[in-house]
Coordinates of N, CA, C and O in Angstrom, one line a residue:
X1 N 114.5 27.1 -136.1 CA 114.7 28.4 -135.5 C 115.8 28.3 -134.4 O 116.7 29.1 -134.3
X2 N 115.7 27.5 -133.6 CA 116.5 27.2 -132.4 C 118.5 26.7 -132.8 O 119.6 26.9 -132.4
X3 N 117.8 26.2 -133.7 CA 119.3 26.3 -134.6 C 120.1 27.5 -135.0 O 121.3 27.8 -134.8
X4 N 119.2 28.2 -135.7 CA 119.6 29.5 -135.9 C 119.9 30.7 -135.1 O 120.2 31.8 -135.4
X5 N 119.7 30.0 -133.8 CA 119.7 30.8 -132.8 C 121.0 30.9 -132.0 O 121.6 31.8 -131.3
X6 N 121.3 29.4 -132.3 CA 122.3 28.8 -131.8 C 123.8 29.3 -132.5 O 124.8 29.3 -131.8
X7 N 123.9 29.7 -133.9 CA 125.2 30.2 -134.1 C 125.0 31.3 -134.3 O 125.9 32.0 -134.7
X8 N 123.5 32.1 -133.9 CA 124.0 33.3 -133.7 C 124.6 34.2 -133.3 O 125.1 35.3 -133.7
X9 N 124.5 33.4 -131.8 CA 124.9 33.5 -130.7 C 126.3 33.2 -130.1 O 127.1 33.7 -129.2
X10 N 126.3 32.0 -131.2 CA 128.4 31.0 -130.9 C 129.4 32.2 -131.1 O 129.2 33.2 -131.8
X11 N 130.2 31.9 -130.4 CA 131.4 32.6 -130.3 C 132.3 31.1 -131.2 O 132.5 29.9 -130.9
X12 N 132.7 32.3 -132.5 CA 133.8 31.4 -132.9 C 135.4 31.8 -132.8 O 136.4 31.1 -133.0
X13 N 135.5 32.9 -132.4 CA 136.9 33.2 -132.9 C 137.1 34.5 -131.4 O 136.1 34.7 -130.8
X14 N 138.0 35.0 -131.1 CA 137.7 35.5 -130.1 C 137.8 37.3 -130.4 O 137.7 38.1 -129.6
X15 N 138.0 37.5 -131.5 CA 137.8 38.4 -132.6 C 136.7 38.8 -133.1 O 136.3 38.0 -133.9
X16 N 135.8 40.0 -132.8 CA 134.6 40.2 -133.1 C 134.2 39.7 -134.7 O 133.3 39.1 -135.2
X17 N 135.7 40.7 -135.3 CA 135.0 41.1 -136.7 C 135.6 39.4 -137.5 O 135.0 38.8 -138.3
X18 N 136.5 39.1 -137.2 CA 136.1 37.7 -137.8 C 135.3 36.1 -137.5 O 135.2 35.1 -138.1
X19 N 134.8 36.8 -136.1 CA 133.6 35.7 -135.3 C 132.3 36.3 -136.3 O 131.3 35.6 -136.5
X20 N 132.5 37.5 -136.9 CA 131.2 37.9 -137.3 C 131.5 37.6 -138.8 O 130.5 37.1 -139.2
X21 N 132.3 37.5 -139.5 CA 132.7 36.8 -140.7 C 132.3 35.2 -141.6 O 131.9 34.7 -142.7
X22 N 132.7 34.7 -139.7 CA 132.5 33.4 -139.8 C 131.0 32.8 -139.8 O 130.6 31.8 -140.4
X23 N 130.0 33.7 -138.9 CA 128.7 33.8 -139.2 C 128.5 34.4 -140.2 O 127.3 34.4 -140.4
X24 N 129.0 34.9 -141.1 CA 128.8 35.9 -142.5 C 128.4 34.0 -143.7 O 127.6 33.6 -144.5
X25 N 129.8 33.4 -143.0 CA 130.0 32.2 -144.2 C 129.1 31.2 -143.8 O 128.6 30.7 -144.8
X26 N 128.7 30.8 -142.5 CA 127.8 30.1 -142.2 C 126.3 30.5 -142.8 O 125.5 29.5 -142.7
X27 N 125.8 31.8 -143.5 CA 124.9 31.8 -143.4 C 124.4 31.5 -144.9 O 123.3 31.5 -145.4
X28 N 125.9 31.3 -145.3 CA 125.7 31.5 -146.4 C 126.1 29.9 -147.4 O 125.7 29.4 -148.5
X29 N 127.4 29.2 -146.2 CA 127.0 28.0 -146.0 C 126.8 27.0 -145.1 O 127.8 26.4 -144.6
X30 N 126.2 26.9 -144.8 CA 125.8 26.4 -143.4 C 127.0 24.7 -142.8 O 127.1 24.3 -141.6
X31 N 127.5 24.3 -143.9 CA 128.2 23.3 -143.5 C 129.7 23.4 -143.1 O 130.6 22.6 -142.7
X32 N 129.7 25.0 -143.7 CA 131.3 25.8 -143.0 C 131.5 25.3 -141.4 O 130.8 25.5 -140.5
X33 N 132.7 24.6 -141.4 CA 133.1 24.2 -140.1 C 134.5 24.6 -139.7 O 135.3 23.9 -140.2
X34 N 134.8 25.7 -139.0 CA 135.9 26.0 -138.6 C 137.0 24.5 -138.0 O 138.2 24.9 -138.0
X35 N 137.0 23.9 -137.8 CA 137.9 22.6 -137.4 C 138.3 21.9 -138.4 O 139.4 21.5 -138.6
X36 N 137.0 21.7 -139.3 CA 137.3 21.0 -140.5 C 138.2 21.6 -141.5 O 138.9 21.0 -142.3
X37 N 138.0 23.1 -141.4 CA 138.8 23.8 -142.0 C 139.8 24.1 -141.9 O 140.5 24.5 -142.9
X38 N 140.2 23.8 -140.2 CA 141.5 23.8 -139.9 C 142.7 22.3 -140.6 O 143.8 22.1 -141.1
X39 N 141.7 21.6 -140.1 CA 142.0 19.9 -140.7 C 142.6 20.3 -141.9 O 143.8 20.2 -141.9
X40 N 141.9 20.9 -143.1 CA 141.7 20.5 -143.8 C 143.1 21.3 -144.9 O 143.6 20.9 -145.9
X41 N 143.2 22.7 -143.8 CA 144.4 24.2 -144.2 C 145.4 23.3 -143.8 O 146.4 23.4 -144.5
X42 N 145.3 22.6 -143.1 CA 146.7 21.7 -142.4 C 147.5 20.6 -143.6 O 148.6 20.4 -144.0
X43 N 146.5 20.1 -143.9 CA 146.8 18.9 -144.9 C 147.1 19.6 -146.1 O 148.2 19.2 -146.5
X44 N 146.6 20.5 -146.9 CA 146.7 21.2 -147.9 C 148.3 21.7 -147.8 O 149.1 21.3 -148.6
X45 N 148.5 22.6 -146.6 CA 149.8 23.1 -146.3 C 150.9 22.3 -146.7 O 151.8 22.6 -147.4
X46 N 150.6 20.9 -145.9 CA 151.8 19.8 -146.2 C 151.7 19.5 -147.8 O 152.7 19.5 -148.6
X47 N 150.6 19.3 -148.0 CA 150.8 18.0 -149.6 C 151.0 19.4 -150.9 O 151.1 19.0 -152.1
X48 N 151.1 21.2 -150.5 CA 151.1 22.0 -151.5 C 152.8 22.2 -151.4 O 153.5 22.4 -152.4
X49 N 153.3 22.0 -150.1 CA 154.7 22.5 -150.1 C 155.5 21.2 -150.6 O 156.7 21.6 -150.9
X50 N 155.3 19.6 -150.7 CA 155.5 18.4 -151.1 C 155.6 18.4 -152.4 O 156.6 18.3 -153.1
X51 N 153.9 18.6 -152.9 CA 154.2 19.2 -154.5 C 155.2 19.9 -155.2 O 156.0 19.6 -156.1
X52 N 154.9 20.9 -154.4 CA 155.5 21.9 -155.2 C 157.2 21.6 -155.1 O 158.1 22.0 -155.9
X53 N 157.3 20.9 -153.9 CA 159.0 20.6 -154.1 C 159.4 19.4 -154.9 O 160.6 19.1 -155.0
X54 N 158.5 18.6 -155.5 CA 158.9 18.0 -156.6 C 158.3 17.8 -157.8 O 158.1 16.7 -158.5
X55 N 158.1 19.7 -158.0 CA 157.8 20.2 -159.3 C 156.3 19.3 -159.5 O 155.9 18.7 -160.6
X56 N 155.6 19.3 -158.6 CA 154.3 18.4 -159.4 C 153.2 19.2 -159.3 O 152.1 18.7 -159.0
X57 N 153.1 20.5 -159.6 CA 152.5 21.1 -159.2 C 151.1 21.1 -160.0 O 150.1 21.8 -159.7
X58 N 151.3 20.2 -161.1 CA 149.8 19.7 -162.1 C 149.1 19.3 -161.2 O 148.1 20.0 -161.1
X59 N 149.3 18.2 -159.9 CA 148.5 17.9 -158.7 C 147.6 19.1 -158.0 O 146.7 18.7 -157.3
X60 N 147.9 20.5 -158.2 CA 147.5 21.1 -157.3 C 146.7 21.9 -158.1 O 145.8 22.7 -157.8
X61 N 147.3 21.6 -159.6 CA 145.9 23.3 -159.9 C 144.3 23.3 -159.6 O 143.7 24.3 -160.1
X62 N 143.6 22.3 -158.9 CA 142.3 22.6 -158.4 C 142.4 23.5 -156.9 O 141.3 23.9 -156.4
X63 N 144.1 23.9 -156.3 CA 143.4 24.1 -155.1 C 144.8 25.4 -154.7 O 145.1 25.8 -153.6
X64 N 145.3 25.7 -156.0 CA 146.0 26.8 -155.5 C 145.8 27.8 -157.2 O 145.7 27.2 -158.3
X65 N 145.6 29.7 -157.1 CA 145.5 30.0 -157.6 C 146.3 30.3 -159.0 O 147.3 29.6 -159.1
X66 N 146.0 31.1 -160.1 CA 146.3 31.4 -161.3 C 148.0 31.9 -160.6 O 148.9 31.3 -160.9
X67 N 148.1 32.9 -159.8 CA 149.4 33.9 -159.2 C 150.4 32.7 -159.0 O 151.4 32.5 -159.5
X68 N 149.6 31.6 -157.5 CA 150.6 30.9 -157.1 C 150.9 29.8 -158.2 O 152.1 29.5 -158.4
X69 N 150.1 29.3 -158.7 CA 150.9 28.2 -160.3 C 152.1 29.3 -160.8 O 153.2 29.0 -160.6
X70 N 151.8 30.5 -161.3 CA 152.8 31.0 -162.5 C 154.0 31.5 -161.4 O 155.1 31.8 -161.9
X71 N 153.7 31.6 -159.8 CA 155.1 31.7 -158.8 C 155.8 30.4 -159.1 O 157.0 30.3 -159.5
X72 N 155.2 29.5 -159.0 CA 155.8 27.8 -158.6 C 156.1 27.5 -159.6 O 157.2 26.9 -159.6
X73 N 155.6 27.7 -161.1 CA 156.1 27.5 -162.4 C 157.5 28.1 -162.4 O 158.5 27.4 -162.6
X74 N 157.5 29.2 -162.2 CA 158.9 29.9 -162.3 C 160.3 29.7 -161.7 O 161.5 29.7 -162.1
X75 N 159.3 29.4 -159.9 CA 161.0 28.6 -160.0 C 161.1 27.6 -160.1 O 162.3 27.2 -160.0
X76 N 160.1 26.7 -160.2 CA 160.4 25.4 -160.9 C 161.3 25.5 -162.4 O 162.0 24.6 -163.0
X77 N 161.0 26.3 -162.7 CA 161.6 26.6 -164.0 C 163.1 27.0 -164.1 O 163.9 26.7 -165.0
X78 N 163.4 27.9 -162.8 CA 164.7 28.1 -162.3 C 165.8 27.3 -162.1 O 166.9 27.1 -162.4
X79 N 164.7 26.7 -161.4 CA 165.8 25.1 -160.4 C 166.0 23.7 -161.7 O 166.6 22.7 -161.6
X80 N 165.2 24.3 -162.6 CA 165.5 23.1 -163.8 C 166.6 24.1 -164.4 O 167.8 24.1 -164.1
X81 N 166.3 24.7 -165.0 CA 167.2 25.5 -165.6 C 168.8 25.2 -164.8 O 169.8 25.0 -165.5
X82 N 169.0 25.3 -163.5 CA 169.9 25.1 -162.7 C 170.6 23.5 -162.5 O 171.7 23.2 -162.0
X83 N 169.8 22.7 -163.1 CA 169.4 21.6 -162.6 C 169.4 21.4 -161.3 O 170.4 20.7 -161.0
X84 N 168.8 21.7 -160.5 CA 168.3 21.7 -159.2 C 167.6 21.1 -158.9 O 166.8 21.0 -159.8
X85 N 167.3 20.3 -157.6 CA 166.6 19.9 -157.2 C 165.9 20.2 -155.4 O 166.7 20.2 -154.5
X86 N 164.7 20.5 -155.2 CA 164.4 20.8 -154.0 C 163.4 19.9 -152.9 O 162.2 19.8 -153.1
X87 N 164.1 19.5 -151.9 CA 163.5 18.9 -150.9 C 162.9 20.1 -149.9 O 163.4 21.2 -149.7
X88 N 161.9 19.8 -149.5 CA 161.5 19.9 -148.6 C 160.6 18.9 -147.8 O 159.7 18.2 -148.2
X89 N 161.3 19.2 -146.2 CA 160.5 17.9 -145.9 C 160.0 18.2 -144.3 O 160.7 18.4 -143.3
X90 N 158.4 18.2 -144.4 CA 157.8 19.1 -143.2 C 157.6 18.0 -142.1 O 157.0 17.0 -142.2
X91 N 158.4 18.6 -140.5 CA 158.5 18.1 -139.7 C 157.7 18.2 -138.9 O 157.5 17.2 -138.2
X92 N 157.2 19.1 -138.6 CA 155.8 19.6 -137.8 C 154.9 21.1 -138.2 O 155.3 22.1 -138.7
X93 N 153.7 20.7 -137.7 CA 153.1 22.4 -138.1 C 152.6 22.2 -137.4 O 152.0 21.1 -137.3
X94 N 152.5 23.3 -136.6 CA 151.7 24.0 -135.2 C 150.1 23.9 -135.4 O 149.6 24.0 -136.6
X95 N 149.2 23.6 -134.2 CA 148.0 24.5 -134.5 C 148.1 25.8 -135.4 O 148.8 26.7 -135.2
X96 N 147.3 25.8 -136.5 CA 146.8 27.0 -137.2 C 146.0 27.7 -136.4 O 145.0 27.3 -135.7
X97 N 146.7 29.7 -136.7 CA 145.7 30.2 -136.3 C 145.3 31.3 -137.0 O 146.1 32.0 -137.7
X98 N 143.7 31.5 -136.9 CA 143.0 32.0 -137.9 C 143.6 33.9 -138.0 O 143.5 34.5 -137.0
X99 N 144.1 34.3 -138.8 CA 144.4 35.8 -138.9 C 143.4 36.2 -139.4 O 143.1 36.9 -138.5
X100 N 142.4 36.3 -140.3 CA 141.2 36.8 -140.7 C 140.5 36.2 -141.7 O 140.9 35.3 -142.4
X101 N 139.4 36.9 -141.7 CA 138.2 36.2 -142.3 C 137.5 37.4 -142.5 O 137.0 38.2 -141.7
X102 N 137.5 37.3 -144.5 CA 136.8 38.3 -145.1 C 135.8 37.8 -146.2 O 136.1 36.9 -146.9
X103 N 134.5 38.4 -146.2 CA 133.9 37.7 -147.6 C 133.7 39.2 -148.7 O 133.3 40.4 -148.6
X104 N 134.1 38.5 -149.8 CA 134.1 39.8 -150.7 C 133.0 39.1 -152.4 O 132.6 38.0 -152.7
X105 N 132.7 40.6 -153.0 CA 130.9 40.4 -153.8 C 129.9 39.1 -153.2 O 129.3 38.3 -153.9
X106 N 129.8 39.4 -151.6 CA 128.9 38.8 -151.4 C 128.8 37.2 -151.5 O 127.7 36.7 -151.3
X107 N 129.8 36.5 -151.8 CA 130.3 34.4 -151.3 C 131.5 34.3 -151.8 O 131.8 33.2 -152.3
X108 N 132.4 35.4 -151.7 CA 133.7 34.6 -151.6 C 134.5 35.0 -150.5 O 134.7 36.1 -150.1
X109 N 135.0 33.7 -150.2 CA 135.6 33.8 -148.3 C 136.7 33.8 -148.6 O 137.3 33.1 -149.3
X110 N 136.9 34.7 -147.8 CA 138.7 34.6 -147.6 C 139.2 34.4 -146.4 O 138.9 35.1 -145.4
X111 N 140.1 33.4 -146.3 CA 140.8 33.3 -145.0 C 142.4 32.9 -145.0 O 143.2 32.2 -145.7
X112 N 142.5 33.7 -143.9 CA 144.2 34.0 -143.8 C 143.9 33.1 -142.5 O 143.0 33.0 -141.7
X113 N 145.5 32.0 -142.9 CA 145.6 31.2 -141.6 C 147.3 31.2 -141.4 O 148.0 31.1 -142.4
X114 N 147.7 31.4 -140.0 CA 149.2 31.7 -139.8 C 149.3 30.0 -139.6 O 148.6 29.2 -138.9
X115 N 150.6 29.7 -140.3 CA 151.4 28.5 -140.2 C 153.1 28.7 -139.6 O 154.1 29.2 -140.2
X116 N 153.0 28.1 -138.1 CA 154.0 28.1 -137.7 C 154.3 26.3 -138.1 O 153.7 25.4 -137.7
X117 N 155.8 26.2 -139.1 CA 156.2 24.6 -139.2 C 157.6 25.0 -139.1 O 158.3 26.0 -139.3
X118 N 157.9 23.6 -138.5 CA 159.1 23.0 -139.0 C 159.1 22.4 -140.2 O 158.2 21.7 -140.8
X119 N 160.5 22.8 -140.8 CA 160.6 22.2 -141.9 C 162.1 21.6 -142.3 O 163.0 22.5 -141.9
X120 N 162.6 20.6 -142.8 CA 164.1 20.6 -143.6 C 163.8 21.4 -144.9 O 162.7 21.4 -145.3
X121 N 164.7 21.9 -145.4 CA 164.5 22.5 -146.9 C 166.2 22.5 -147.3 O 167.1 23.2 -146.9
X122 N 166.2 21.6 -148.3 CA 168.0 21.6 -148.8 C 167.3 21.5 -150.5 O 166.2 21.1 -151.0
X123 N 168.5 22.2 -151.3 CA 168.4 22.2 -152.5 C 170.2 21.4 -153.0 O 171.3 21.6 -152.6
X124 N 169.8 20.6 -153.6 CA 170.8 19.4 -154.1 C 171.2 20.2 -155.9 O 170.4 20.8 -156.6
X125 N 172.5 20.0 -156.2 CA 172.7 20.2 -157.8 C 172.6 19.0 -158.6 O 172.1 18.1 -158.0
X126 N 172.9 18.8 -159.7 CA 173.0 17.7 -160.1 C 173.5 16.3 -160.1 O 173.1 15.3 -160.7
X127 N 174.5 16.4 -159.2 CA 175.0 15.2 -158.5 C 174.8 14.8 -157.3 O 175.4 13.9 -156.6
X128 N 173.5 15.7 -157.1 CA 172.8 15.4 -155.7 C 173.6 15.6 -154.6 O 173.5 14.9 -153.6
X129 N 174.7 16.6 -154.7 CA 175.5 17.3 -153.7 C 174.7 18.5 -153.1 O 174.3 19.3 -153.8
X130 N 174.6 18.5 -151.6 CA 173.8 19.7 -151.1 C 174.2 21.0 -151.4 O 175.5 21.2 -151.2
X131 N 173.5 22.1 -151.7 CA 174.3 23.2 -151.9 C 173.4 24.5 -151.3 O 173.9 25.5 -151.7
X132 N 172.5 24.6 -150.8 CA 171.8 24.9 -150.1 C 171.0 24.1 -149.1 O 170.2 23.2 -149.4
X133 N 171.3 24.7 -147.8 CA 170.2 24.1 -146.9 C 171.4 23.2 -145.7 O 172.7 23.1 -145.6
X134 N 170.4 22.7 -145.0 CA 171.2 21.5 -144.3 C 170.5 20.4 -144.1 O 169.3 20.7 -144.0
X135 N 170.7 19.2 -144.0 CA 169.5 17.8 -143.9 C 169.6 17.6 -142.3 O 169.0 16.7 -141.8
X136 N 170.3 18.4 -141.6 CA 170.4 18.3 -139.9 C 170.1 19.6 -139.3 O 170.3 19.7 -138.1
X137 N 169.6 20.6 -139.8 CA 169.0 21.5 -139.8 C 167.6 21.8 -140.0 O 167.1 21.8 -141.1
X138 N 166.7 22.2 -138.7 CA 164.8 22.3 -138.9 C 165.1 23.5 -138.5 O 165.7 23.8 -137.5
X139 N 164.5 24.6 -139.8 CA 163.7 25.6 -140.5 C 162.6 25.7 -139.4 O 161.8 24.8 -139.3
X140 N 162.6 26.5 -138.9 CA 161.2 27.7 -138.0 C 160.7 28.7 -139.1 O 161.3 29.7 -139.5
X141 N 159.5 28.1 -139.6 CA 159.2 28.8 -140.7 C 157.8 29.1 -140.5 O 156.9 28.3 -140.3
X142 N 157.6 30.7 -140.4 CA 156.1 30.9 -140.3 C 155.8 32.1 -141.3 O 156.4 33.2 -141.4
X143 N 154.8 31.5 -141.9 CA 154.0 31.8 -143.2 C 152.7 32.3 -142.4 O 152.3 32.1 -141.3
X144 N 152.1 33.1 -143.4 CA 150.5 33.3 -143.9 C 150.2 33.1 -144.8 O 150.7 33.7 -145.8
X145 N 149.2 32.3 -144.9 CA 148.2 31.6 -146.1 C 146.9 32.2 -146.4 O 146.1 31.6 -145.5
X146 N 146.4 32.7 -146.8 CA 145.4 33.0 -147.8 C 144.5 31.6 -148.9 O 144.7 31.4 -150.0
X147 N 143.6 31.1 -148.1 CA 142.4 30.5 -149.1 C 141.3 31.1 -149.3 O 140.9 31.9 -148.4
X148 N 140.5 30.9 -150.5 CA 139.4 31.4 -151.4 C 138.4 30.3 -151.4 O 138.6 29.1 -151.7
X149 N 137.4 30.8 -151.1 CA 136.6 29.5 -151.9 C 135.0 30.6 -152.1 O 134.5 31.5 -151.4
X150 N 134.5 30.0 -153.5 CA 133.0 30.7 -153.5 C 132.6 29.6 -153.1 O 132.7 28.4 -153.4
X151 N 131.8 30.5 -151.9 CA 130.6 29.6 -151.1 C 129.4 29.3 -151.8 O 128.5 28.7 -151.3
X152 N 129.4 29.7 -153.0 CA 127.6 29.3 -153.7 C 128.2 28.2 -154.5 O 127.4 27.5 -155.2
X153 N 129.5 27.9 -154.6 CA 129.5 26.2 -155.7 C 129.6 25.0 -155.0 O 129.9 25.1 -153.8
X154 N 129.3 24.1 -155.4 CA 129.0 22.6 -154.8 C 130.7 22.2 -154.1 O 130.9 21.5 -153.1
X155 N 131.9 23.0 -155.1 CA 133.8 22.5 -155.0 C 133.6 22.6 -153.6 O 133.2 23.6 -153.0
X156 N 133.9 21.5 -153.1 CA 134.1 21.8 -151.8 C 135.7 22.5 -151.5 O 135.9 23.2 -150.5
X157 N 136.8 22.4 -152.4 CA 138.1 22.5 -152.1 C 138.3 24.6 -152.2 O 137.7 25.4 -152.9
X158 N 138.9 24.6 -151.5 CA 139.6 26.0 -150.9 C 140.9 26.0 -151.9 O 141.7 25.1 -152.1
X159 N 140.7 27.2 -152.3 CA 141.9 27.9 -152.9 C 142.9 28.8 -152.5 O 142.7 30.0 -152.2
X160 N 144.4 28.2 -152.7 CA 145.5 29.3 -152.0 C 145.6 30.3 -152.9 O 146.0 30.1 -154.0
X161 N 145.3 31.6 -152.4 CA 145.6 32.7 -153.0 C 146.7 33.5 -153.2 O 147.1 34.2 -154.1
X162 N 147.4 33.0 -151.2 CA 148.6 34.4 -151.2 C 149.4 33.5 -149.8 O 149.2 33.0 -148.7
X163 N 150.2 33.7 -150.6 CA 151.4 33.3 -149.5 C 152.4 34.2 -148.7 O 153.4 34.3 -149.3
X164 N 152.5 34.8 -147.6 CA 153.3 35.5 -147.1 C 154.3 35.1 -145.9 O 154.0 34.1 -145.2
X165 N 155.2 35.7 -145.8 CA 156.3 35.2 -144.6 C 155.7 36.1 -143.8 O 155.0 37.1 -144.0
X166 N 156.2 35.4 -142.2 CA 155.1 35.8 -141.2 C 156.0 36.4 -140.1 O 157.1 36.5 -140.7
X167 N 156.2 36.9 -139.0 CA 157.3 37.1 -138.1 C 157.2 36.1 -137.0 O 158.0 36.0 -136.1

């Protein structure tokens, strides 16, 4: 009881309706840990934008959606087509901060997390001559990210849903 008393009470977020969200997911899983989650949106961030820049994106279909594979297929599909090749290479990412937290039919959580990173991003042609980008050039790039996860399955992994450019 005294447990339960205890996050009902916690202040997670300094946002009513997503401090009340976040008790929405706790209740529903109790081992929802906002840090861990942050840990965890952080690591994902790097090794989905790694992937995806060298086309490996079979690595990732447990933890990014049906929309984002058939985005990433495509222009992977582009940049072959082009013979292109794309680096990206992440030099820092800020603390994440939480933009919201929704649950929709009752266990599926959604959360938007803003990513402020540095990044290099150069696209090379086939002779591995740069033709976009610069390799002495860091990218201020801030996104919103969108993960999913149903809270009633054992998966512990979070799903990218939606990717947006951020200001």
């Amino acid at each position: 009881k005294n447990e339960e008393d205890f996050s009902e009470n916690k202040v997670f977020h300094s946002d009513n309706s997503i401090n009340n969200s976040i008790k929405q997911i706790l209740k529903i899983d109790p081992n929802f840990d906002v840090e861990s989650f942050y840990n965890g949106a952080k690591r994902a961030f790097e090794f989905i934008l790694t992937e995806y820049s060298k086309n490996n994106i079979k690595s990732l279909d447990k933890i990014i959606s049906k929309n984002i594979k058939f985005a990433f297929d495509e222009q992977i599909k582009q940049r072959q087509k082009r013979s292109e090749t794309l680096e990206i290479t992440v030099i820092s990412v800020k603390e994440p901060i939480l933009q919201d937290v929704s649950i929709k039919n009752k266990s599926i959580a959604l959360v938007k997390i803003h990513f402020d990173s540095e990044q290099v991003q150069i696209t090379k042609n086939k002779d591995g001559d740069t033709i976009e980008g610069d390799p002495n050039q860091i990218l201020s790039i801030k996104e919103n990210w969108t993960f999913s996860k149903n809270l009633k399955t054992s998966d512990p992994n979070w799903t990218l849903e939606k990717i947006e450019e951020s200001i």
